[in-house]
C-alpha positions as a Markdown table, in Angstrom:
| # | Residue | x | y | z |
|---|---|---|---|---|
| 1 | Met | -31.6 | -15.9 | -15.4 |
| 2 | Pro | -29.6 | -14.0 | -12.7 |
| 3 | Lys | -30.9 | -10.7 | -11.6 |
| 4 | Glu | -28.8 | -7.6 | -12.2 |
| 5 | Leu | -27.6 | -6.0 | -8.9 |
| 6 | Cys | -28.5 | -2.4 | -8.5 |
| 7 | Pro | -25.5 | -0.1 | -9.0 |
| 8 | Cys | -26.5 | 2.0 | -5.9 |
| 9 | Gly | -24.7 | -0.5 | -3.6 |
| 10 | Ser | -27.8 | -1.7 | -1.8 |
| 11 | Lys | -27.0 | -5.4 | -2.8 |
| 12 | Lys | -30.6 | -5.7 | -4.0 |
| 13 | Ala | -31.7 | -6.6 | -7.5 |
| 14 | Tyr | -32.1 | -3.5 | -9.7 |
| 15 | Gln | -35.7 | -4.3 | -10.5 |
| 16 | Tyr | -36.5 | -4.3 | -6.7 |
| 17 | Cys | -34.4 | -1.3 | -5.9 |
| 18 | Cys | -33.8 | 1.8 | -8.1 |
| 19 | Glu | -35.6 | 0.6 | -11.3 |
| 20 | Met | -39.0 | 1.5 | -9.8 |
| 21 | Tyr | -37.8 | 5.1 | -9.3 |
| 22 | Leu | -36.1 | 5.6 | -12.6 |
| 23 | Ser | -39.0 | 4.1 | -14.5 |
| 24 | Gly | -41.4 | 6.5 | -12.7 |
| 25 | Lys | -43.5 | 3.6 | -11.1 |
| 26 | Lys | -42.7 | 5.0 | -7.6 |
| 27 | Lys | -41.2 | 8.1 | -6.0 |
| 28 | Pro | -38.3 | 7.6 | -3.5 |
| 29 | Glu | -39.7 | 7.8 | 0.1 |
| 30 | Thr | -36.5 | 9.0 | 1.7 |
| 31 | Ala | -33.5 | 11.3 | 0.9 |
| 32 | Glu | -31.2 | 8.3 | 0.9 |
| 33 | Lys | -33.3 | 6.4 | -1.6 |
| 34 | Leu | -33.4 | 9.5 | -3.8 |
| 35 | Met | -29.6 | 9.9 | -3.5 |
| 36 | Arg | -29.1 | 6.2 | -4.4 |
| 37 | Ser | -31.5 | 6.4 | -7.3 |
| 38 | Arg | -29.7 | 9.5 | -8.6 |
| 39 | Tyr | -26.3 | 7.7 | -8.4 |
| 40 | Thr | -28.0 | 4.9 | -10.4 |
| 41 | Ala | -29.2 | 7.4 | -13.0 |
| 42 | Phe | -25.7 | 8.7 | -13.4 |
| 43 | Tyr | -24.4 | 5.1 | -13.7 |
| 44 | Arg | -27.1 | 4.3 | -16.4 |
| 45 | Gly | -27.0 | 7.7 | -18.1 |
| 46 | Asp | -30.6 | 8.6 | -17.3 |
| 47 | Val | -30.4 | 12.4 | -17.7 |
| 48 | Asn | -34.2 | 12.9 | -17.7 |
| 49 | Tyr | -34.3 | 11.4 | -14.2 |
| 50 | Leu | -31.4 | 13.6 | -13.0 |
| 51 | Val | -33.1 | 16.8 | -14.2 |
| 52 | Ala | -36.5 | 15.7 | -12.9 |
| 53 | Thr | -35.2 | 15.0 | -9.4 |
| 54 | Leu | -33.2 | 18.3 | -9.2 |
| 55 | His | -35.3 | 20.9 | -7.2 |
| 56 | Pro | -37.1 | 23.1 | -9.6 |
| 57 | Asp | -35.6 | 26.3 | -8.0 |
| 58 | Cys | -32.1 | 24.9 | -8.7 |
| 59 | Arg | -32.6 | 24.0 | -12.3 |
| 60 | Lys | -30.7 | 26.0 | -15.0 |
| 61 | Pro | -31.4 | 26.1 | -18.8 |
| 62 | Asp | -28.3 | 24.1 | -19.6 |
| 63 | Asp | -28.7 | 21.4 | -17.0 |
| 64 | Tyr | -29.7 | 18.7 | -19.5 |
| 65 | Gln | -26.8 | 19.4 | -21.8 |
| 66 | Ala | -24.3 | 19.6 | -19.0 |
| 67 | Leu | -25.5 | 16.4 | -17.4 |
| 68 | Ser | -25.5 | 14.6 | -20.8 |
| 69 | Lys | -21.9 | 15.5 | -21.3 |
| 70 | Ser | -21.0 | 14.3 | -17.8 |
| 71 | Val | -22.7 | 10.9 | -18.0 |
| 72 | Asn | -21.2 | 10.3 | -21.5 |
| 73 | His | -17.7 | 10.9 | -20.2 |
| 74 | Thr | -17.9 | 9.3 | -16.7 |
| 75 | Gln | -17.9 | 5.7 | -15.7 |
| 76 | Trp | -19.3 | 5.3 | -12.2 |
| 77 | Leu | -17.6 | 2.4 | -10.3 |
| 78 | Gly | -19.1 | 2.3 | -6.8 |
| 79 | Leu | -21.1 | 4.1 | -4.1 |
| 80 | Thr | -20.8 | 4.0 | -0.3 |
| 81 | Val | -23.3 | 5.8 | 1.9 |
| 82 | Leu | -21.5 | 7.1 | 4.9 |
| 83 | Asn | -24.1 | 9.0 | 6.9 |
| 84 | Thr | -27.7 | 10.1 | 6.7 |
| 85 | Gln | -29.2 | 13.0 | 8.7 |
| 86 | Lys | -33.0 | 13.4 | 8.7 |
| 87 | Gly | -34.5 | 12.7 | 5.3 |
| 88 | Lys | -36.9 | 10.1 | 6.5 |
| 89 | Lys | -40.5 | 9.6 | 5.2 |
| 90 | Asn | -41.9 | 12.2 | 7.5 |
| 91 | Asp | -39.1 | 14.8 | 7.3 |
| 92 | Val | -39.1 | 17.8 | 4.9 |
| 93 | Ser | -35.3 | 18.0 | 4.5 |
| 94 | Gly | -32.3 | 15.8 | 4.9 |
| 95 | Tyr | -28.6 | 15.2 | 4.2 |
| 96 | Val | -26.8 | 12.2 | 2.8 |
| 97 | Glu | -23.0 | 11.9 | 2.9 |
| 98 | Phe | -21.5 | 9.5 | 0.5 |
| 99 | Glu | -18.3 | 8.5 | -1.4 |
| 100 | Ala | -18.5 | 7.5 | -5.1 |
| 101 | Ile | -15.7 | 6.1 | -7.2 |
| 102 | Tyr | -15.7 | 7.2 | -10.8 |
| 103 | Gln | -13.4 | 7.1 | -13.8 |
| 104 | Ile | -13.0 | 9.7 | -16.5 |
| 105 | Asp | -9.4 | 9.2 | -17.6 |
| 106 | Glu | -8.1 | 8.1 | -14.2 |
| 107 | Pro | -10.1 | 6.9 | -11.2 |
| 108 | Gly | -11.4 | 9.6 | -8.9 |
| 109 | Gln | -13.3 | 9.8 | -5.7 |
| 110 | Leu | -16.3 | 12.1 | -5.0 |
| 111 | His | -17.0 | 12.7 | -1.3 |
| 112 | Glu | -20.1 | 14.8 | -0.9 |
| 113 | Arg | -22.7 | 15.8 | 1.7 |
| 114 | Ser | -25.9 | 16.2 | -0.4 |
| 115 | Arg | -28.8 | 18.3 | 0.7 |
| 116 | Phe | -32.4 | 17.2 | -0.1 |
| 117 | Val | -35.8 | 18.8 | 0.4 |
| 118 | Lys | -39.3 | 17.4 | 0.1 |
| 119 | Ala | -41.8 | 19.5 | -1.8 |
| 120 | Asp | -45.4 | 18.4 | -2.6 |
| 121 | Gly | -44.6 | 14.9 | -1.2 |
| 122 | Gln | -41.5 | 14.4 | -3.4 |
| 123 | Trp | -37.9 | 14.4 | -2.5 |
| 124 | Phe | -35.5 | 16.6 | -4.6 |
| 125 | Tyr | -31.7 | 17.1 | -4.7 |
| 126 | Val | -30.8 | 20.7 | -3.9 |
| 127 | Asp | -27.0 | 20.9 | -3.7 |
| 128 | Gly | -24.0 | 19.3 | -2.2 |
| 129 | Glu | -20.9 | 20.2 | -0.2 |
| 130 | Ile | -17.8 | 18.6 | -1.6 |
| 131 | Leu | -15.7 | 17.1 | 1.2 |
| 132 | Leu | -12.2 | 15.6 | 1.2 |
| 133 | Gly | -12.1 | 12.0 | 0.1 |
| 134 | Thr | -11.2 | 9.3 | 2.5 |
| 135 | Ile | -7.5 | 8.5 | 2.4 |
| 136 | Pro | -6.7 | 4.9 | 3.4 |
| 137 | Lys | -3.7 | 3.9 | 5.4 |
| 138 | Arg | -0.6 | 2.7 | 3.4 |
| 139 | Asn | -1.4 | -1.0 | 3.6 |
| 140 | Gln | -5.2 | -0.7 | 3.3 |
| 141 | Pro | -6.9 | -1.4 | -0.1 |
| 142 | Cys | -6.9 | 1.6 | -2.4 |
| 143 | Trp | -10.1 | 3.5 | -2.7 |
| 144 | Cys | -10.2 | 3.1 | -6.5 |
| 145 | Gly | -11.1 | -0.6 | -6.3 |
| 146 | Ser | -7.9 | -1.8 | -8.1 |
| 147 | Gly | -7.3 | -4.5 | -5.4 |
| 148 | Lys | -3.8 | -3.0 | -4.8 |
| 149 | Lys | -2.7 | -1.6 | -1.5 |
| 150 | Tyr | -3.0 | 2.2 | -1.3 |
| 151 | Arg | 0.7 | 2.8 | -1.2 |
| 152 | Gln | 1.2 | 0.8 | -4.4 |
| 153 | Cys | -1.6 | 2.5 | -6.2 |
| 154 | His | -2.7 | 6.1 | -5.5 |
| 155 | Gly | -0.6 | 6.6 | -2.3 |
| 156 | Ile | 2.1 | 9.2 | -2.5 |
């Protein structure tokens, strides 16, 4: 039976990648692994994991409800990690810049620089700075994954 690829874009089988984090068998050792596992949680609709990996100081009473609504209305289509600063096993903070493709009604692109901190040996998401999405050149493939050239798809 073929193994399901992990949605996080690692090209690894889900069971050898983010599944161990979402199931609670293991904690992500780096900020990037936490970011990838959170993307996978959004993809799979695992709101409990999303709340548990949000830094306790950043949690709000309505987080579970807001995240539930988000995961129920959003289809996540792809993740590309662009840059990682610090966030290694021995660091206490780090940043991960990524682009994620999603669809609510129309395809969209989220480009974010996420901030993570380690507390009591566990990485947590703190917040993120939304950045401008990458705009391909006219004849490059469109960012939405349609297979069309940018100018024939989302190009203006």
